[in-house]
């Protein structure tokens, strides 16, 4: 069956890369906002009888959701056999419990909404903390890819004598895997979050790694407060300027500039969210799974 691929605005580079490697037709779209702020979506290409792939990474999700929903719905109305959403970064995953009575459990609501308009979801390292699988909240089949081997390869190729450091206990699950493949030691710091942008990091045992290059590894860099606290802590201990590696560089507001200003030696992210810090390419990883699923 023929495959046609569409990219929402901002996703063109990854869409082009995927179209090229999986041999899919590039779909033509017209999307804009009316003067009153409502969304206009038009599919120009013929999609009848085709499998459609929609590429839309989901940082800053609120403004993307309605255009995405309209696109997926119109593709089905126009006769696409299936619509697969490729969202390298999946948002709302951190709202995975009710912290205070009355709070919306937005990870579950978001999952229900996405599951209502796409037939399948492919993503990279969703933040699974209190949940073990996307299947707990998504009702469509989900393919979860992992950036750890790519991050390990980047560290191996670019950092001499690294010590990998997870900025909090949650990060241990991926730091340990990245460290193993990078043939490097690792440790994990203890973190207390006092507010949205108030994070304290404490008591690592990194003194024995003084001669190594610290590489902080986390799945998401959002406000960057977690990384900034960790960078400050390592610097106070007299370690070299740490390299900060994030799978998903959300960089809310001035987070990137704040992190660089705090003394990070280098900031490197995967291109799950387009950003100047992108140094690790996930295109091939996604292509491989799309090609595998195309095979009869
Ligand atoms: C924790 O839940 C995540 O793994 C990251 O540590 C966290 O999302 C980073 O957030 P921020 O950059 O806002 O400190």
mmCIF file of C-alpha atoms and ligand atoms in Angstrom:
data_model
loop_
_atom_site.group_PDB
_atom_site.id
_atom_site.type_symbol
_atom_site.label_atom_id
_atom_site.label_comp_id
_atom_site.label_asym_id
_atom_site.label_seq_id
_atom_site.Cartn_x
_atom_site.Cartn_y
_atom_site.Cartn_z
ATOM 1 C CA UNK A 1 0.000 0.000 0.000
ATOM 2 C CA UNK A 2 1.257 3.501 -0.798
ATOM 3 C CA UNK A 3 2.296 5.743 2.052
ATOM 4 C CA UNK A 4 1.903 9.503 2.118
ATOM 5 C CA UNK A 5 3.546 11.647 4.778
ATOM 6 C CA UNK A 6 2.529 15.063 6.105
ATOM 7 C CA UNK A 7 4.356 17.360 8.485
ATOM 8 C CA UNK A 8 2.733 20.023 10.591
ATOM 9 C CA UNK A 9 4.518 23.397 10.485
ATOM 10 C CA UNK A 10 7.886 23.114 12.233
ATOM 11 C CA UNK A 11 8.247 19.399 11.418
ATOM 12 C CA UNK A 12 9.278 19.770 7.781
ATOM 13 C CA UNK A 13 12.890 18.697 8.204
ATOM 14 C CA UNK A 14 12.074 15.401 9.914
ATOM 15 C CA UNK A 15 9.160 14.837 7.530
ATOM 16 C CA UNK A 16 11.484 15.273 4.521
ATOM 17 C CA UNK A 17 14.061 12.942 6.044
ATOM 18 C CA UNK A 18 11.440 10.258 6.724
ATOM 19 C CA UNK A 19 9.834 10.634 3.275
ATOM 20 C CA UNK A 20 13.235 10.152 1.678
ATOM 21 C CA UNK A 21 14.278 7.120 3.706
ATOM 22 C CA UNK A 22 10.981 5.225 3.685
ATOM 23 C CA UNK A 23 10.102 6.129 0.102
ATOM 24 C CA UNK A 24 6.811 7.859 0.964
ATOM 25 C CA UNK A 25 5.085 10.568 -1.056
ATOM 26 C CA UNK A 26 5.318 14.041 0.511
ATOM 27 C CA UNK A 27 1.777 15.227 1.114
ATOM 28 C CA UNK A 28 0.770 18.778 0.350
ATOM 29 C CA UNK A 29 -1.132 20.720 2.975
ATOM 30 C CA UNK A 30 -2.473 24.184 3.435
ATOM 31 C CA UNK A 31 -2.696 25.235 7.081
ATOM 32 C CA UNK A 32 -3.147 28.688 8.501
ATOM 33 C CA UNK A 33 -5.083 30.670 11.039
ATOM 34 C CA UNK A 34 -8.088 32.801 10.187
ATOM 35 C CA UNK A 35 -7.917 36.389 11.456
ATOM 36 C CA UNK A 36 -10.126 35.367 14.390
ATOM 37 C CA UNK A 37 -7.610 32.705 15.476
ATOM 38 C CA UNK A 38 -9.536 29.675 14.219
ATOM 39 C CA UNK A 39 -7.599 27.055 12.226
ATOM 40 C CA UNK A 40 -7.865 26.379 8.487
ATOM 41 C CA UNK A 41 -6.700 22.952 7.296
ATOM 42 C CA UNK A 42 -6.780 21.697 3.691
ATOM 43 C CA UNK A 43 -5.244 18.499 2.313
ATOM 44 C CA UNK A 44 -4.227 19.191 -1.280
ATOM 45 C CA UNK A 45 -2.811 15.741 -2.147
ATOM 46 C CA UNK A 46 -4.833 12.660 -3.073
ATOM 47 C CA UNK A 47 -4.865 10.308 -0.061
ATOM 48 C CA UNK A 48 -7.638 7.833 -0.901
ATOM 49 C CA UNK A 49 -6.596 4.254 -0.204
ATOM 50 C CA UNK A 50 -3.225 5.338 1.207
ATOM 51 C CA UNK A 51 -1.618 4.962 4.609
ATOM 52 C CA UNK A 52 -1.029 8.448 5.976
ATOM 53 C CA UNK A 53 1.747 9.394 8.356
ATOM 54 C CA UNK A 54 1.480 12.710 10.183
ATOM 55 C CA UNK A 55 4.655 14.087 11.771
ATOM 56 C CA UNK A 56 4.023 16.445 14.668
ATOM 57 C CA UNK A 57 6.241 16.675 17.692
ATOM 58 C CA UNK A 58 4.158 17.751 20.652
ATOM 59 C CA UNK A 59 6.035 20.340 22.709
ATOM 60 C CA UNK A 60 3.852 23.435 23.232
ATOM 61 C CA UNK A 61 0.942 21.062 22.610
ATOM 62 C CA UNK A 62 -2.063 23.225 23.317
ATOM 63 C CA UNK A 63 -1.723 25.292 20.136
ATOM 64 C CA UNK A 64 -1.043 22.220 18.007
ATOM 65 C CA UNK A 65 -3.785 19.921 19.105
ATOM 66 C CA UNK A 66 -6.766 21.303 17.198
ATOM 67 C CA UNK A 67 -4.962 21.666 13.829
ATOM 68 C CA UNK A 68 -3.604 18.136 14.340
ATOM 69 C CA UNK A 69 -7.049 16.773 15.132
ATOM 70 C CA UNK A 70 -8.528 18.504 12.063
ATOM 71 C CA UNK A 71 -5.781 17.117 9.827
ATOM 72 C CA UNK A 72 -6.147 13.545 11.068
ATOM 73 C CA UNK A 73 -9.938 13.691 10.766
ATOM 74 C CA UNK A 74 -9.929 15.132 7.225
ATOM 75 C CA UNK A 75 -7.396 12.524 6.091
ATOM 76 C CA UNK A 76 -9.837 9.806 7.160
ATOM 77 C CA UNK A 77 -12.766 11.680 5.555
ATOM 78 C CA UNK A 78 -10.769 11.808 2.312
ATOM 79 C CA UNK A 79 -10.308 8.042 2.343
ATOM 80 C CA UNK A 80 -6.904 7.467 3.942
ATOM 81 C CA UNK A 81 -6.876 3.862 5.147
ATOM 82 C CA UNK A 82 -5.078 4.724 8.364
ATOM 83 C CA UNK A 83 -3.454 7.700 10.053
ATOM 84 C CA UNK A 84 -0.277 7.141 12.022
ATOM 85 C CA UNK A 85 0.950 9.946 14.219
ATOM 86 C CA UNK A 86 4.705 10.287 14.597
ATOM 87 C CA UNK A 87 5.228 12.498 17.637
ATOM 88 C CA UNK A 88 8.912 12.239 18.603
ATOM 89 C CA UNK A 89 8.148 14.160 21.811
ATOM 90 C CA UNK A 90 4.944 13.215 23.600
ATOM 91 C CA UNK A 91 3.742 15.898 25.981
ATOM 92 C CA UNK A 92 1.622 15.803 29.136
ATOM 93 C CA UNK A 93 3.303 12.585 30.276
ATOM 94 C CA UNK A 94 4.577 14.202 33.476
ATOM 95 C CA UNK A 95 1.018 14.889 34.718
ATOM 96 C CA UNK A 96 0.619 11.240 35.602
ATOM 97 C CA UNK A 97 -1.030 11.477 38.983
ATOM 98 C CA UNK A 98 -3.374 13.706 40.954
ATOM 99 C CA UNK A 99 -0.995 15.603 43.243
ATOM 100 C CA UNK A 100 -3.721 17.806 44.767
ATOM 101 C CA UNK A 101 -7.439 16.990 45.031
ATOM 102 C CA UNK A 102 -9.363 18.273 42.026
ATOM 103 C CA UNK A 103 -6.434 18.318 39.598
ATOM 104 C CA UNK A 104 -7.040 17.147 36.033
ATOM 105 C CA UNK A 105 -5.200 13.932 35.218
ATOM 106 C CA UNK A 106 -4.094 15.446 31.934
ATOM 107 C CA UNK A 107 -1.807 12.635 30.756
ATOM 108 C CA UNK A 108 -4.837 10.327 30.647
ATOM 109 C CA UNK A 109 -7.173 12.934 29.099
ATOM 110 C CA UNK A 110 -4.558 13.832 26.481
ATOM 111 C CA UNK A 111 -4.057 10.146 25.678
ATOM 112 C CA UNK A 112 -7.777 9.626 25.255
ATOM 113 C CA UNK A 113 -8.008 12.609 22.934
ATOM 114 C CA UNK A 114 -5.078 11.554 20.709
ATOM 115 C CA UNK A 115 -6.397 7.998 20.618
ATOM 116 C CA UNK A 116 -9.719 9.317 19.314
ATOM 117 C CA UNK A 117 -8.282 10.700 16.079
ATOM 118 C CA UNK A 118 -5.176 8.724 15.126
ATOM 119 C CA UNK A 119 -4.966 4.981 14.518
ATOM 120 C CA UNK A 120 -1.462 4.485 15.744
ATOM 121 C CA UNK A 121 1.232 6.445 17.588
ATOM 122 C CA UNK A 122 5.018 6.335 17.314
ATOM 123 C CA UNK A 123 7.089 8.238 19.830
ATOM 124 C CA UNK A 124 10.493 8.349 21.493
ATOM 125 C CA UNK A 125 11.129 7.863 25.204
ATOM 126 C CA UNK A 126 7.852 9.127 26.636
ATOM 127 C CA UNK A 127 8.230 10.094 30.298
ATOM 128 C CA UNK A 128 7.065 6.889 31.940
ATOM 129 C CA UNK A 129 7.490 7.388 35.653
ATOM 130 C CA UNK A 130 4.463 6.162 37.554
ATOM 131 C CA UNK A 131 3.223 4.246 34.511
ATOM 132 C CA UNK A 132 5.022 1.343 32.931
ATOM 133 C CA UNK A 133 3.519 1.534 29.455
ATOM 134 C CA UNK A 134 1.617 3.891 27.165
ATOM 135 C CA UNK A 135 -0.984 1.140 26.805
ATOM 136 C CA UNK A 136 -2.203 2.082 30.282
ATOM 137 C CA UNK A 137 -3.648 5.314 28.893
ATOM 138 C CA UNK A 138 -3.551 5.094 25.058
ATOM 139 C CA UNK A 139 -6.135 2.895 23.384
ATOM 140 C CA UNK A 140 -4.364 2.874 19.983
ATOM 141 C CA UNK A 141 -1.231 0.780 19.328
ATOM 142 C CA UNK A 142 1.873 2.710 20.377
ATOM 143 C CA UNK A 143 5.438 2.134 19.227
ATOM 144 C CA UNK A 144 7.960 3.442 21.726
ATOM 145 C CA UNK A 145 11.496 3.983 20.457
ATOM 146 C CA UNK A 146 14.553 4.602 22.621
ATOM 147 C CA UNK A 147 17.254 7.184 22.076
ATOM 148 C CA UNK A 148 19.653 5.616 24.606
ATOM 149 C CA UNK A 149 21.842 3.820 22.011
ATOM 150 C CA UNK A 150 22.153 7.053 20.012
ATOM 151 C CA UNK A 151 23.088 9.036 23.119
ATOM 152 C CA UNK A 152 25.635 6.396 24.134
ATOM 153 C CA UNK A 153 27.166 6.491 20.660
ATOM 154 C CA UNK A 154 27.360 10.295 20.776
ATOM 155 C CA UNK A 155 29.092 10.203 24.173
ATOM 156 C CA UNK A 156 31.524 7.516 23.036
ATOM 157 C CA UNK A 157 32.429 9.523 19.943
ATOM 158 C CA UNK A 158 32.630 12.941 21.578
ATOM 159 C CA UNK A 159 33.590 12.701 25.269
ATOM 160 C CA UNK A 160 36.881 11.464 26.670
ATOM 161 C CA UNK A 161 36.679 9.690 30.053
ATOM 162 C CA UNK A 162 33.039 10.516 30.799
ATOM 163 C CA UNK A 163 31.123 9.896 34.007
ATOM 164 C CA UNK A 164 27.400 9.874 33.402
ATOM 165 C CA UNK A 165 25.241 11.592 35.974
ATOM 166 C CA UNK A 166 21.487 11.405 36.334
ATOM 167 C CA UNK A 167 20.122 14.596 37.888
ATOM 168 C CA UNK A 168 17.479 12.735 39.936
ATOM 169 C CA UNK A 169 16.383 9.238 40.911
ATOM 170 C CA UNK A 170 13.822 9.109 38.061
ATOM 171 C CA UNK A 171 16.662 9.442 35.577
ATOM 172 C CA UNK A 172 18.393 6.282 36.764
ATOM 173 C CA UNK A 173 16.366 4.104 34.376
ATOM 174 C CA UNK A 174 17.845 5.728 31.254
ATOM 175 C CA UNK A 175 21.214 6.917 32.620
ATOM 176 C CA UNK A 176 22.127 3.370 33.600
ATOM 177 C CA UNK A 177 21.309 2.098 30.096
ATOM 178 C CA UNK A 178 23.167 4.936 28.360
ATOM 179 C CA UNK A 179 26.191 4.414 30.649
ATOM 180 C CA UNK A 180 26.328 0.678 29.953
ATOM 181 C CA UNK A 181 26.414 1.187 26.185
ATOM 182 C CA UNK A 182 28.895 4.050 26.513
ATOM 183 C CA UNK A 183 31.187 1.877 28.686
ATOM 184 C CA UNK A 184 31.178 4.609 31.316
ATOM 185 C CA UNK A 185 30.489 4.738 35.068
ATOM 186 C CA UNK A 186 27.373 6.523 36.319
ATOM 187 C CA UNK A 187 25.847 8.025 39.442
ATOM 188 C CA UNK A 188 22.518 9.635 40.243
ATOM 189 C CA UNK A 189 21.867 12.816 42.253
ATOM 190 C CA UNK A 190 19.002 13.269 44.723
ATOM 191 C CA UNK A 191 16.433 15.934 43.742
ATOM 192 C CA UNK A 192 13.697 17.752 45.664
ATOM 193 C CA UNK A 193 11.216 19.848 43.650
ATOM 194 C CA UNK A 194 9.867 22.691 45.790
ATOM 195 C CA UNK A 195 7.872 24.361 43.006
ATOM 196 C CA UNK A 196 7.522 24.535 39.185
ATOM 197 C CA UNK A 197 10.874 26.294 38.865
ATOM 198 C CA UNK A 198 12.427 25.596 42.276
ATOM 199 C CA UNK A 199 14.521 22.445 42.393
ATOM 200 C CA UNK A 200 17.267 21.473 44.911
ATOM 201 C CA UNK A 201 19.817 18.804 44.110
ATOM 202 C CA UNK A 202 21.936 17.145 46.774
ATOM 203 C CA UNK A 203 24.533 14.611 47.917
ATOM 204 C CA UNK A 204 26.153 12.904 45.006
ATOM 205 C CA UNK A 205 29.213 10.777 45.467
ATOM 206 C CA UNK A 206 31.019 12.235 42.514
ATOM 207 C CA UNK A 207 34.251 13.256 44.235
ATOM 208 C CA UNK A 208 35.863 10.056 42.998
ATOM 209 C CA UNK A 209 35.205 11.093 39.409
ATOM 210 C CA UNK A 210 37.148 14.374 39.590
ATOM 211 C CA UNK A 211 39.336 13.544 36.582
ATOM 212 C CA UNK A 212 36.452 12.597 34.352
ATOM 213 C CA UNK A 213 34.144 14.758 32.248
ATOM 214 C CA UNK A 214 30.699 14.841 33.851
ATOM 215 C CA UNK A 215 27.842 14.199 31.423
ATOM 216 C CA UNK A 216 24.412 14.967 32.849
ATOM 217 C CA UNK A 217 21.761 12.889 31.094
ATOM 218 C CA UNK A 218 18.005 13.435 31.424
ATOM 219 C CA UNK A 219 14.975 12.613 29.313
ATOM 220 C CA UNK A 220 13.504 16.129 29.298
ATOM 221 C CA UNK A 221 15.041 19.577 29.733
ATOM 222 C CA UNK A 222 12.055 21.857 30.252
ATOM 223 C CA UNK A 223 12.643 24.842 32.551
ATOM 224 C CA UNK A 224 16.203 23.448 32.878
ATOM 225 C CA UNK A 225 16.036 23.993 36.665
ATOM 226 C CA UNK A 226 16.930 20.333 37.275
ATOM 227 C CA UNK A 227 20.005 20.581 35.048
ATOM 228 C CA UNK A 228 20.978 24.030 36.381
ATOM 229 C CA UNK A 229 20.903 22.797 39.986
ATOM 230 C CA UNK A 230 22.960 19.761 39.022
ATOM 231 C CA UNK A 231 25.484 21.866 37.072
ATOM 232 C CA UNK A 232 25.856 24.222 40.058
ATOM 233 C CA UNK A 233 26.305 21.319 42.430
ATOM 234 C CA UNK A 234 28.984 19.653 40.302
ATOM 235 C CA UNK A 235 30.802 22.953 39.821
ATOM 236 C CA UNK A 236 30.832 23.593 43.582
ATOM 237 C CA UNK A 237 32.430 20.179 44.025
ATOM 238 C CA UNK A 238 35.167 21.281 41.625
ATOM 239 C CA UNK A 239 34.312 19.000 38.707
ATOM 240 C CA UNK A 240 34.875 20.030 35.108
ATOM 241 C CA UNK A 241 32.077 21.971 33.353
ATOM 242 C CA UNK A 242 29.407 19.311 32.724
ATOM 243 C CA UNK A 243 28.040 18.396 29.321
ATOM 244 C CA UNK A 244 24.225 18.362 29.479
ATOM 245 C CA UNK A 245 22.465 15.810 27.291
ATOM 246 C CA UNK A 246 18.674 15.742 27.012
ATOM 247 C CA UNK A 247 16.579 13.468 24.847
ATOM 248 C CA UNK A 248 13.892 16.147 24.545
ATOM 249 C CA UNK A 249 14.986 19.797 24.658
ATOM 250 C CA UNK A 250 11.712 21.548 25.493
ATOM 251 C CA UNK A 251 13.540 24.675 26.754
ATOM 252 C CA UNK A 252 10.643 26.666 28.171
ATOM 253 C CA UNK A 253 11.203 30.434 27.972
ATOM 254 C CA UNK A 254 14.873 31.294 28.500
ATOM 255 C CA UNK A 255 15.774 27.807 29.791
ATOM 256 C CA UNK A 256 18.486 27.183 27.202
ATOM 257 C CA UNK A 257 20.213 30.518 27.776
ATOM 258 C CA UNK A 258 19.886 30.034 31.568
ATOM 259 C CA UNK A 259 21.525 26.615 31.349
ATOM 260 C CA UNK A 260 24.407 27.877 29.236
ATOM 261 C CA UNK A 261 24.744 30.857 31.602
ATOM 262 C CA UNK A 262 24.833 28.499 34.602
ATOM 263 C CA UNK A 263 28.066 26.984 33.293
ATOM 264 C CA UNK A 264 27.120 23.951 31.208
ATOM 265 C CA UNK A 265 30.156 23.078 29.106
ATOM 266 C CA UNK A 266 27.901 22.029 26.212
ATOM 267 C CA UNK A 267 24.198 21.332 25.780
ATOM 268 C CA UNK A 268 23.218 18.554 23.373
ATOM 269 C CA UNK A 269 19.748 17.248 22.544
ATOM 270 C CA UNK A 270 18.131 14.807 20.164
ATOM 271 C CA UNK A 271 16.184 16.344 17.301
ATOM 272 C CA UNK A 272 12.858 15.143 18.725
ATOM 273 C CA UNK A 273 12.181 18.870 19.113
ATOM 274 C CA UNK A 274 13.899 21.161 16.595
ATOM 275 C CA UNK A 275 16.457 23.361 18.424
ATOM 276 C CA UNK A 276 19.997 24.685 17.812
ATOM 277 C CA UNK A 277 21.274 22.234 20.466
ATOM 278 C CA UNK A 278 20.207 19.223 18.356
ATOM 279 C CA UNK A 279 23.281 17.045 17.938
ATOM 280 C CA UNK A 280 21.778 13.554 17.948
ATOM 281 C CA UNK A 281 19.614 12.499 15.015
ATOM 282 C CA UNK A 282 16.575 10.294 15.587
ATOM 283 C CA UNK A 283 15.456 10.237 11.933
ATOM 284 C CA UNK A 284 16.987 6.882 11.117
ATOM 285 C CA UNK A 285 15.615 5.319 14.293
ATOM 286 C CA UNK A 286 12.088 6.358 13.312
ATOM 287 C CA UNK A 287 12.573 5.370 9.656
ATOM 288 C CA UNK A 288 13.633 1.874 10.633
ATOM 289 C CA UNK A 289 10.417 1.218 12.509
ATOM 290 C CA UNK A 290 8.258 2.767 9.768
ATOM 291 C CA UNK A 291 9.955 0.580 7.140
ATOM 292 C CA UNK A 292 9.540 -2.509 9.311
ATOM 293 C CA UNK A 293 5.818 -1.798 9.716
ATOM 294 C CA UNK A 294 5.403 -1.218 5.963
ATOM 295 C CA UNK A 295 6.522 -4.753 5.213
ATOM 296 C CA UNK A 296 3.661 -7.190 4.532
HETATM 297 C C1 LIG B 1 11.574 14.634 35.683
HETATM 298 O O1 LIG B 1 10.476 14.290 35.931
HETATM 299 C C2 LIG B 1 12.187 14.635 34.327
HETATM 300 O O2 LIG B 1 12.904 13.467 34.096
HETATM 301 C C3 LIG B 1 13.112 15.835 34.163
HETATM 302 O O3 LIG B 1 14.113 15.783 35.160
HETATM 303 C C4 LIG B 1 12.330 17.092 34.322
HETATM 304 O O4 LIG B 1 11.209 17.031 33.502
HETATM 305 C C5 LIG B 1 13.152 18.290 33.957
HETATM 306 O O5 LIG B 1 12.348 19.419 34.141
HETATM 307 P P1 LIG B 1 12.968 20.856 34.317
HETATM 308 O O6 LIG B 1 13.894 21.088 33.157
HETATM 309 O O7 LIG B 1 11.771 21.777 34.298
HETATM 310 O O8 LIG B 1 13.661 20.891 35.640
#
